PDB file of C-alpha atoms in Angstrom:
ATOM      1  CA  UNK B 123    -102.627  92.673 -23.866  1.00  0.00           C
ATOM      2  CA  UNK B 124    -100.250  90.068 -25.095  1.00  0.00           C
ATOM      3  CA  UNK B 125    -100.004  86.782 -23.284  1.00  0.00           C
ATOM      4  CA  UNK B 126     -96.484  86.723 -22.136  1.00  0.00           C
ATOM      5  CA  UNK B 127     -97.484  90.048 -20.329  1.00  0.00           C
ATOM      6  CA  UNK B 128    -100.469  88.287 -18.437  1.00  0.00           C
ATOM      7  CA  UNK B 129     -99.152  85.603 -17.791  1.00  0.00           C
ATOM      8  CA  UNK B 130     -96.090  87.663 -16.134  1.00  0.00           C
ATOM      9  CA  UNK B 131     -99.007  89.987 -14.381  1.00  0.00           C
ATOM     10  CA  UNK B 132    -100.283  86.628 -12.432  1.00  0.00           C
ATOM     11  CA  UNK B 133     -97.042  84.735 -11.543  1.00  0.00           C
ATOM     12  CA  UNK B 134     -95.953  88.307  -9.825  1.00  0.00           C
ATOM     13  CA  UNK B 135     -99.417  88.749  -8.168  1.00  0.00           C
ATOM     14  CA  UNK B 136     -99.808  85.359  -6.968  1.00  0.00           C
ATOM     15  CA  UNK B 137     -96.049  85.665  -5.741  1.00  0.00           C
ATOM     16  CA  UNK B 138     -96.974  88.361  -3.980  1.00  0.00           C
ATOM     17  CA  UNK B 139    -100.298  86.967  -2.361  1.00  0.00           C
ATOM     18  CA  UNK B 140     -97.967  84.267  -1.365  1.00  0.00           C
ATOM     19  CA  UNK B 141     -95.356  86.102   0.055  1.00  0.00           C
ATOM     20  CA  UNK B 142     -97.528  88.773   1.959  1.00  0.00           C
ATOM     21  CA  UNK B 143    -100.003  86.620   2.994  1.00  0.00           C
ATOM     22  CA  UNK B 144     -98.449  83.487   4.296  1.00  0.00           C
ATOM     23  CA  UNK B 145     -95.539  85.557   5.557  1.00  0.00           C
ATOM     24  CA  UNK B 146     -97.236  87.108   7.690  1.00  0.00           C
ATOM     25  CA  UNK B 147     -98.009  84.044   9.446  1.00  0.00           C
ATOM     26  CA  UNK B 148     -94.813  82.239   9.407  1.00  0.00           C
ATOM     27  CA  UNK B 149     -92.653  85.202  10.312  1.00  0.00           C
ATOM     28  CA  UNK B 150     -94.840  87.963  12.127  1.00  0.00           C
ATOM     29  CA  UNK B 151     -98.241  86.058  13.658  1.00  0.00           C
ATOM     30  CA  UNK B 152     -96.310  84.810  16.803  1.00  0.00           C
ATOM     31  CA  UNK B 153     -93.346  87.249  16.725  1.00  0.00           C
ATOM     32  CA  UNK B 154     -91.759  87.333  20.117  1.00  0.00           C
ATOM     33  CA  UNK B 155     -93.665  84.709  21.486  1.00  0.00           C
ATOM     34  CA  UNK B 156     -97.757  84.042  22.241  1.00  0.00           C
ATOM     35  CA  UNK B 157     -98.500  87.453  23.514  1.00  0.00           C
ATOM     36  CA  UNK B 158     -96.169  89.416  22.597  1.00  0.00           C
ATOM     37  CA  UNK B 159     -97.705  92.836  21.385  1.00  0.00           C
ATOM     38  CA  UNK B 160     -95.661  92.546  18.102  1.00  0.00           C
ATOM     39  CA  UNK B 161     -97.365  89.555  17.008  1.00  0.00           C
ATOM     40  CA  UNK B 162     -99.991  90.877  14.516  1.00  0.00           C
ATOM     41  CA  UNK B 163    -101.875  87.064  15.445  1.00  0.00           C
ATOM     42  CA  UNK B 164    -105.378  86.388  13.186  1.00  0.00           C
ATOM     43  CA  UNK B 165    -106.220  89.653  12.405  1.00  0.00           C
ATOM     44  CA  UNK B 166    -102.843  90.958  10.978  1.00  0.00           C
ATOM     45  CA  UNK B 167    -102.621  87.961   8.859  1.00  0.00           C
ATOM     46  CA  UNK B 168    -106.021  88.210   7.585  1.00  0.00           C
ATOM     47  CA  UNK B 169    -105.890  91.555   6.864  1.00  0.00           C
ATOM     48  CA  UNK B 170    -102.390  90.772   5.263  1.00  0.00           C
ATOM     49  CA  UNK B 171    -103.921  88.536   2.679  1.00  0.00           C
ATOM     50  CA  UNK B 172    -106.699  91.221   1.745  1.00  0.00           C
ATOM     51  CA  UNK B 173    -103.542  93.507   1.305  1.00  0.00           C
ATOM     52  CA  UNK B 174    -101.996  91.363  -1.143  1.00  0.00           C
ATOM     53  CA  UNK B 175    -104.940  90.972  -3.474  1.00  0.00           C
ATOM     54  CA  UNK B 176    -106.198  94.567  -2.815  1.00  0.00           C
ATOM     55  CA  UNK B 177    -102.678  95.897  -3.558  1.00  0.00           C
ATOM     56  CA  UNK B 178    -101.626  93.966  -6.762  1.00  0.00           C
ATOM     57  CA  UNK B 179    -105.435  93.833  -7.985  1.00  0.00           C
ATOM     58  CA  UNK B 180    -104.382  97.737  -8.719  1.00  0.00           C
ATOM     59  CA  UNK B 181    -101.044  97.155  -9.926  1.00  0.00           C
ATOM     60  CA  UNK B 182    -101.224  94.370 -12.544  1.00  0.00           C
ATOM     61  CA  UNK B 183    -104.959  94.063 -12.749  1.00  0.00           C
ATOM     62  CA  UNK B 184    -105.153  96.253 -15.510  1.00  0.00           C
ATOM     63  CA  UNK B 185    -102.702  93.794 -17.592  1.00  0.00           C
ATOM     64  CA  UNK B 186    -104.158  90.294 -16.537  1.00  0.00           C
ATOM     65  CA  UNK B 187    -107.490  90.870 -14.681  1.00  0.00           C
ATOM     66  CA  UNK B 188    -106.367  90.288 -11.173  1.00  0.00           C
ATOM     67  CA  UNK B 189    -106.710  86.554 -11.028  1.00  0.00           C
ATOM     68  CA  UNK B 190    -104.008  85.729  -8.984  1.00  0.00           C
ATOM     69  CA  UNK B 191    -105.807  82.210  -7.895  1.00  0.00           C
ATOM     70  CA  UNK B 192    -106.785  78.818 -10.034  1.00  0.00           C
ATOM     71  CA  UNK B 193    -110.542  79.132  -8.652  1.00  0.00           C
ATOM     72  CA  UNK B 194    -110.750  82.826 -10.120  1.00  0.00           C
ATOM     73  CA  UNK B 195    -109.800  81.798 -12.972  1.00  0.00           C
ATOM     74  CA  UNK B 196    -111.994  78.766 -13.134  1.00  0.00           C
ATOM     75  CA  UNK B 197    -115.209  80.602 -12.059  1.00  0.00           C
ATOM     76  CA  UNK B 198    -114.642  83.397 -14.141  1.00  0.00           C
ATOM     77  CA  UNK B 199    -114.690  80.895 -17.010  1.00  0.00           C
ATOM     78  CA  UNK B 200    -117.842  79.220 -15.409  1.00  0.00           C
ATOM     79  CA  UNK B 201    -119.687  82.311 -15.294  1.00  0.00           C
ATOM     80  CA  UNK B 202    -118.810  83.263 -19.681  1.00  0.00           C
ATOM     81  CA  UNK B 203    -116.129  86.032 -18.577  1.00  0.00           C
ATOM     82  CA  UNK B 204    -112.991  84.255 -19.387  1.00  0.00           C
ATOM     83  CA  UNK B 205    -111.706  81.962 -22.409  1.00  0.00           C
ATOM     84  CA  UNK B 206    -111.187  78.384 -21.724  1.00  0.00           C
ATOM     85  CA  UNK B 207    -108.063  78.454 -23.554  1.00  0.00           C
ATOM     86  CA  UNK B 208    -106.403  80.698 -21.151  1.00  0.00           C
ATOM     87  CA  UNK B 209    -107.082  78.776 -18.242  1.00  0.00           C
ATOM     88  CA  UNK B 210    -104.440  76.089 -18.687  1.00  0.00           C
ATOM     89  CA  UNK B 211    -101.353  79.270 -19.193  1.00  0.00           C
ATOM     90  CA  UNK B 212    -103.233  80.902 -15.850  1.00  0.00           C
ATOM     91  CA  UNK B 213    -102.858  77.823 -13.380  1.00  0.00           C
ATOM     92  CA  UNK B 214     -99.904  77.030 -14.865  1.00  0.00           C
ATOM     93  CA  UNK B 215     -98.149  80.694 -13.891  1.00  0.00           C
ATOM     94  CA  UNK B 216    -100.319  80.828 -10.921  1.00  0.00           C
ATOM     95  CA  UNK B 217     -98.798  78.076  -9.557  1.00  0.00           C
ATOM     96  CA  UNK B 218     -95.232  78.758  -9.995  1.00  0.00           C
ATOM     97  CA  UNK B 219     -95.638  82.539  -8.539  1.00  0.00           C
ATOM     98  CA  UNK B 220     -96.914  80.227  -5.268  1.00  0.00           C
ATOM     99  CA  UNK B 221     -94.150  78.075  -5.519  1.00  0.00           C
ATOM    100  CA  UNK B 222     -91.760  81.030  -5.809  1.00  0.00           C
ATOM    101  CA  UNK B 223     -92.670  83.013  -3.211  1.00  0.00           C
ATOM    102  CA  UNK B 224     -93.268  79.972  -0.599  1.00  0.00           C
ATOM    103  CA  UNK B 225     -89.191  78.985  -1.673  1.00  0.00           C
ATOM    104  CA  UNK B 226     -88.356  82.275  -1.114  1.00  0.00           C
ATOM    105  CA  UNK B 227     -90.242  82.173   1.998  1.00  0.00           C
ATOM    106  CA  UNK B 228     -88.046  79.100   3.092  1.00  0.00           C
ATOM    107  CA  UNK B 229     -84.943  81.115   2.314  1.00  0.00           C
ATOM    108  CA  UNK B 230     -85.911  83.823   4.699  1.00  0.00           C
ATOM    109  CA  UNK B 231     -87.324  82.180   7.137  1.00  0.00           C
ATOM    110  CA  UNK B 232     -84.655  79.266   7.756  1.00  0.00           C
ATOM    111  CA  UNK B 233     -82.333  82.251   8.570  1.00  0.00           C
ATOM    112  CA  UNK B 234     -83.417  82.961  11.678  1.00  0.00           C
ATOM    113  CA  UNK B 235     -80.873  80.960  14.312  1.00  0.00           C
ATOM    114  CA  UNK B 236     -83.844  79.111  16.329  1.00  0.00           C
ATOM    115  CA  UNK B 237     -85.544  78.594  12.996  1.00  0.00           C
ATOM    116  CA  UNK B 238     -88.902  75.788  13.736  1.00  0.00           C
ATOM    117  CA  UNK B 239     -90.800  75.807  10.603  1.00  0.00           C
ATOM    118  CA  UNK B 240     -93.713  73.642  11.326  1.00  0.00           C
ATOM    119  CA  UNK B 241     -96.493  74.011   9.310  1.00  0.00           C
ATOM    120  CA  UNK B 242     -94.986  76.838   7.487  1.00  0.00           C
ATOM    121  CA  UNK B 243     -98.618  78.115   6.955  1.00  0.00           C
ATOM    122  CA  UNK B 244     -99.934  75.346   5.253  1.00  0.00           C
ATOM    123  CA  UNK B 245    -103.262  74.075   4.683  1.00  0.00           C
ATOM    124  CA  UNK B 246    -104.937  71.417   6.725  1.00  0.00           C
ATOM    125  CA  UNK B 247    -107.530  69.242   8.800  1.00  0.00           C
ATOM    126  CA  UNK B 248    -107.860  67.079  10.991  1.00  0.00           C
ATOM    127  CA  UNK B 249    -104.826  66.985  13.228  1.00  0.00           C
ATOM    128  CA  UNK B 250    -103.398  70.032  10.945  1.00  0.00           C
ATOM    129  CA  UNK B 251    -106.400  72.273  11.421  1.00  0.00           C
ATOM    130  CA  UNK B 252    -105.655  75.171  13.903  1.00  0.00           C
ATOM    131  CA  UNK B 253    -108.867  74.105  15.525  1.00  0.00           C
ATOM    132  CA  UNK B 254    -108.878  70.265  15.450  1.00  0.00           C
ATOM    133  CA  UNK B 255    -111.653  70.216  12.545  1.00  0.00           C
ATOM    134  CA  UNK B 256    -112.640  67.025  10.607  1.00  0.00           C
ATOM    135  CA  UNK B 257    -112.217  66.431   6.753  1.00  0.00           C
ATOM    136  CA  UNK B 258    -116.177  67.588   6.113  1.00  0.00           C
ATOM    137  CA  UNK B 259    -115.941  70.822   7.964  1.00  0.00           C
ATOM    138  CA  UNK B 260    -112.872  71.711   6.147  1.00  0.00           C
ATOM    139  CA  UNK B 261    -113.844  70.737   2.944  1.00  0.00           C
ATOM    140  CA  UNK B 262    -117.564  72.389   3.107  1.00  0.00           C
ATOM    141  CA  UNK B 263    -115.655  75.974   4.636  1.00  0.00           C
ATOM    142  CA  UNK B 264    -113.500  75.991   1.258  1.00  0.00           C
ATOM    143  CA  UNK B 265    -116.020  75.088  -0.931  1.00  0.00           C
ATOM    144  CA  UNK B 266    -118.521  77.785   0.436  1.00  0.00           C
ATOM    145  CA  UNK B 267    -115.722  80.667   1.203  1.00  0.00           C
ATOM    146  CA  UNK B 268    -114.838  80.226  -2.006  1.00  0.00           C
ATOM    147  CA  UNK B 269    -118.207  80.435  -3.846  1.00  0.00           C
ATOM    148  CA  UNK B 270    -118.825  83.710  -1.763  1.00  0.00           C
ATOM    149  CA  UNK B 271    -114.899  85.009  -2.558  1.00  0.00           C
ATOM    150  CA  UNK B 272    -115.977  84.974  -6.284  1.00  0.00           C
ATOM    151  CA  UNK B 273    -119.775  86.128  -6.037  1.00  0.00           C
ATOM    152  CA  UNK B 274    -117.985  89.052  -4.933  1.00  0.00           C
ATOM    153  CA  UNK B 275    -115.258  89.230  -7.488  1.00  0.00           C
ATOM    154  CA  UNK B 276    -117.967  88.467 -10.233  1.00  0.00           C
ATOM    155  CA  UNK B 277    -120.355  91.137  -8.882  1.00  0.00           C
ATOM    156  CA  UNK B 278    -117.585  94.127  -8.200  1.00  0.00           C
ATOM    157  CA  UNK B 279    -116.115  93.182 -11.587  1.00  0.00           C
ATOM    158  CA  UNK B 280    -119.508  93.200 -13.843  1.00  0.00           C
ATOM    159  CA  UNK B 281    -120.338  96.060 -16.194  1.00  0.00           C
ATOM    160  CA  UNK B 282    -123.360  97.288 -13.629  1.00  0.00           C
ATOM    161  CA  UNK B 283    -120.735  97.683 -10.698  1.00  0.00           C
ATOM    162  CA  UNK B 284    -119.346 101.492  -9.906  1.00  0.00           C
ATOM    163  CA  UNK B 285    -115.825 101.608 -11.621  1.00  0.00           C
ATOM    164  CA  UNK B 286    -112.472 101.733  -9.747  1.00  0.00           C
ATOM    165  CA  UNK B 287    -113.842 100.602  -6.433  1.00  0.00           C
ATOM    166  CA  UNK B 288    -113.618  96.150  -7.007  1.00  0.00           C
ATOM    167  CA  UNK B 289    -109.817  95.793  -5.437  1.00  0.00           C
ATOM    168  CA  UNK B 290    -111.376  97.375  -2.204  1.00  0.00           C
ATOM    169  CA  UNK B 291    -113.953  95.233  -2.201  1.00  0.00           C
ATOM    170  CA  UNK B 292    -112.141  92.058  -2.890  1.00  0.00           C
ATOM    171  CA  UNK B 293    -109.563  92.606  -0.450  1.00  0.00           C
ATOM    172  CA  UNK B 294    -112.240  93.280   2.081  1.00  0.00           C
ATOM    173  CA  UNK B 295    -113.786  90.003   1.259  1.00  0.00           C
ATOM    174  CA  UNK B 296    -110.472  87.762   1.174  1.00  0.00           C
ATOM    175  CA  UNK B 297    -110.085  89.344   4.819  1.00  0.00           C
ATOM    176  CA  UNK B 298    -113.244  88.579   5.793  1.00  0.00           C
ATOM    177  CA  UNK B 299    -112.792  84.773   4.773  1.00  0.00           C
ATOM    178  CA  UNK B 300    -109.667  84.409   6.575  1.00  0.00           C
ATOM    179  CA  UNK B 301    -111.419  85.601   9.988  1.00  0.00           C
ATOM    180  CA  UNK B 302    -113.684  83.566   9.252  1.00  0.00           C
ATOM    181  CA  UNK B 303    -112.044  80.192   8.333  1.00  0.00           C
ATOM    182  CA  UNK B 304    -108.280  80.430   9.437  1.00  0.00           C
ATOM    183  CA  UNK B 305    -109.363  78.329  12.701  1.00  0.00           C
ATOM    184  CA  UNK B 306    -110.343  75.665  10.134  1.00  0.00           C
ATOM    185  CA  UNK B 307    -108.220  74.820   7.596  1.00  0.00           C
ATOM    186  CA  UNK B 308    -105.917  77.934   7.785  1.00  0.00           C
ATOM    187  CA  UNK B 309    -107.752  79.244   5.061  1.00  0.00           C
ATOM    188  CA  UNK B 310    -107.068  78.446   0.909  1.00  0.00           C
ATOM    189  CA  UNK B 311    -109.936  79.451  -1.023  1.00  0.00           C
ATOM    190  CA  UNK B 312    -106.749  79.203  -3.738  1.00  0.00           C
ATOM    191  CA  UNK B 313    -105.381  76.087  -4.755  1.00  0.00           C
ATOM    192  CA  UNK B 314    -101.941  78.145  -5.664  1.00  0.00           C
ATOM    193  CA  UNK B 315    -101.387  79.505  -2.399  1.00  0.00           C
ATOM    194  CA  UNK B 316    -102.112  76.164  -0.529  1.00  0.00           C
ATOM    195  CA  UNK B 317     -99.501  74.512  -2.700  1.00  0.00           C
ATOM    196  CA  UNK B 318     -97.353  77.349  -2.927  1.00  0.00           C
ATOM    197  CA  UNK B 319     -96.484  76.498   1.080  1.00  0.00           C
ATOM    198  CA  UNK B 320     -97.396  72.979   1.163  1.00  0.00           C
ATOM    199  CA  UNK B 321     -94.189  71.477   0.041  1.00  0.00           C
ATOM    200  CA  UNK B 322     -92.408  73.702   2.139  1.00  0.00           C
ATOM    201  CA  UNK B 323     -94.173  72.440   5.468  1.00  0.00           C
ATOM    202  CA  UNK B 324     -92.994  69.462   7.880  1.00  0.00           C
ATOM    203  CA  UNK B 325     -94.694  66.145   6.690  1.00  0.00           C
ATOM    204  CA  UNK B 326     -98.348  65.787   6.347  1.00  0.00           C
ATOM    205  CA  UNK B 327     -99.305  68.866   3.992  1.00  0.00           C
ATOM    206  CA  UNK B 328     -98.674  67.267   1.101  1.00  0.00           C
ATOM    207  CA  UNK B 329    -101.219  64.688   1.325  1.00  0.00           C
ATOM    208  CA  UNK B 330    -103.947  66.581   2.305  1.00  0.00           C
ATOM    209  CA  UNK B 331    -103.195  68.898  -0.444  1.00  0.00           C
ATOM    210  CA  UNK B 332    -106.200  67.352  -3.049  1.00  0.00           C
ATOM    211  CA  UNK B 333    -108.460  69.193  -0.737  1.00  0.00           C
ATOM    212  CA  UNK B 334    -107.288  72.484  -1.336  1.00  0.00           C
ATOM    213  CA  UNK B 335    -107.688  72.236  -5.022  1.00  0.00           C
ATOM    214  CA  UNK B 336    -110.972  70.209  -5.442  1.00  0.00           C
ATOM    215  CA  UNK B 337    -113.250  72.275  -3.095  1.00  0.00           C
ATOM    216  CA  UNK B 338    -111.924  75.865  -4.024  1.00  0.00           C
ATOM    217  CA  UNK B 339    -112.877  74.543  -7.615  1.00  0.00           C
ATOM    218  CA  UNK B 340    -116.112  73.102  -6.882  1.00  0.00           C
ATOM    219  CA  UNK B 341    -117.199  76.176  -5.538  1.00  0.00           C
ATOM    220  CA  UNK B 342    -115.626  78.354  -7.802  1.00  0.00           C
ATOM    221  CA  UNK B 343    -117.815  76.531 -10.559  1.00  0.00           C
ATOM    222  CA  UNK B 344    -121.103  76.667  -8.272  1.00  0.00           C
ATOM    223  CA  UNK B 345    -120.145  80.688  -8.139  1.00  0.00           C
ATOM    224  CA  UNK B 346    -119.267  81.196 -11.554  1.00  0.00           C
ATOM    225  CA  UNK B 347    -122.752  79.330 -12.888  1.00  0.00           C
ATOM    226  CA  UNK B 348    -124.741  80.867 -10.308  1.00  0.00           C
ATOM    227  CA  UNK B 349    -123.365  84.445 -11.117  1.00  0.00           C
ATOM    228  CA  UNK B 350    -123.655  83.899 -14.894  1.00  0.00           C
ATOM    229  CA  UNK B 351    -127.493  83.155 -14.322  1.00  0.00           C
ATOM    230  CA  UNK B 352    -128.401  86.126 -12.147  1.00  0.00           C
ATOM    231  CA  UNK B 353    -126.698  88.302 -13.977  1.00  0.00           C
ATOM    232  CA  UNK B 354    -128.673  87.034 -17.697  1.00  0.00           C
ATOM    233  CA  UNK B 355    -130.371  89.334 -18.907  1.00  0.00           C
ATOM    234  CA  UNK B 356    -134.164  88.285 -20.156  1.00  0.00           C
ATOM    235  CA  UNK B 357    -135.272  88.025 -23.445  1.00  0.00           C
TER     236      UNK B 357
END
């Protein structure tokens, strides 16, 4: 598949991830008011995100390979399954579909009369964790959820796995990290969506922003190498 067609493939994925994902939380989590039986809360948004990547994984998937995230793309490349030369083009698109769809986000969600936007669904600790948790437990939950996130992607997607079936089982897994770790750090495991939001959100997201990129990576890479050994071969 030519580039320009991948490259499209991601940007409208990771707009979509984006867009489903985080606006589900900004407009639908609290609809109505805490405890109001319209507001999906926790589990509709993490079941929201798995929706996003489970849905577009079969749409565009076939074009790009479903990336839709830097730390895909990086531990695919740690793990011998993706070129190094496509990784710069990847982030690069990745990061605009995030930055697209959390503008578009704005758009929409500013329209509302009593419009507060808060923390727009940002990323954060300390203060701007959900749960009041520290620097460390933030940054070891994103490094760890995302190391699982792609031993699961690498493991669906590998020649062994039964064809057809690795969207299901991603989106599963992207919803089980979110009920997991949205107390945290509002859940990243994807440096695209965190930024995607971040400079969309009252002050204070944009500095802790490194975060959301450096441990996603880091355990991307730890995936990716780990993966790439299990699965050798011997001989």
């Amino acid at each position: 598949m030519v580039m320009s067609k991948r490259l499209a493939a991601e940007f409208l994925g990771t707009f979509w991830l984006v867009l489903g994902g985080c606006g589900s939380a900004v407009l639908a989590a609290h609809f109505g008011g805490d405890g109001n039986p319209l507001g999906i809360g926790l589990l509709g948004v993490s079941l929201a995100f798995g929706l996003t990547v489970l849905t577009m994984a079969y749409a565009v998937g076939h074009i790009s390979g479903g990336h839709f995230n830097p730390a895909v793309s990086v531990g695919l490349w740690a793990a011998g399954r993706f070129p190094g030369k496509d990784l710069g083009p990847y982030v690069l698109v990745q990061v605009l579909g995030g930055l697209a769809a959390g503008a578009v986000l704005y758009l929409i969600a500013t329209g509302a009369a009593d419009a507060e936007l808060g923390g727009f669904a940002s990323n954060g600790y300390g203060e701007r964790s959900p749960g009041g948790y520290g620097m460390g437990a933030a940054f070891l939950t994103e490094v760890v959820m995302t190391l699982f996130f792609l031993v699961v992607i690498l493991g669906v997607t590998s020649r062994a796995a039964p064809a057809g079936f690795a969207p299901i089982a991603i989106g599963l897994c992207l919803t089980l990290i979110h009920l997991i770790s949205i107390p945290v750090t509002n859940t990243s495991v994807n440096p695209a969506r965190s930024t995607g939001v971040a400079f969309f959100a009252d002050a204070g997201a944009v500095p802790q922003l490194w975060l959301f990129w450096v441990a996603p990576i880091i355990g991307a890479l730890v995936a990716g190498f780990l993966t790439r050994w299990l699965q050798k071969t011997p001989g």
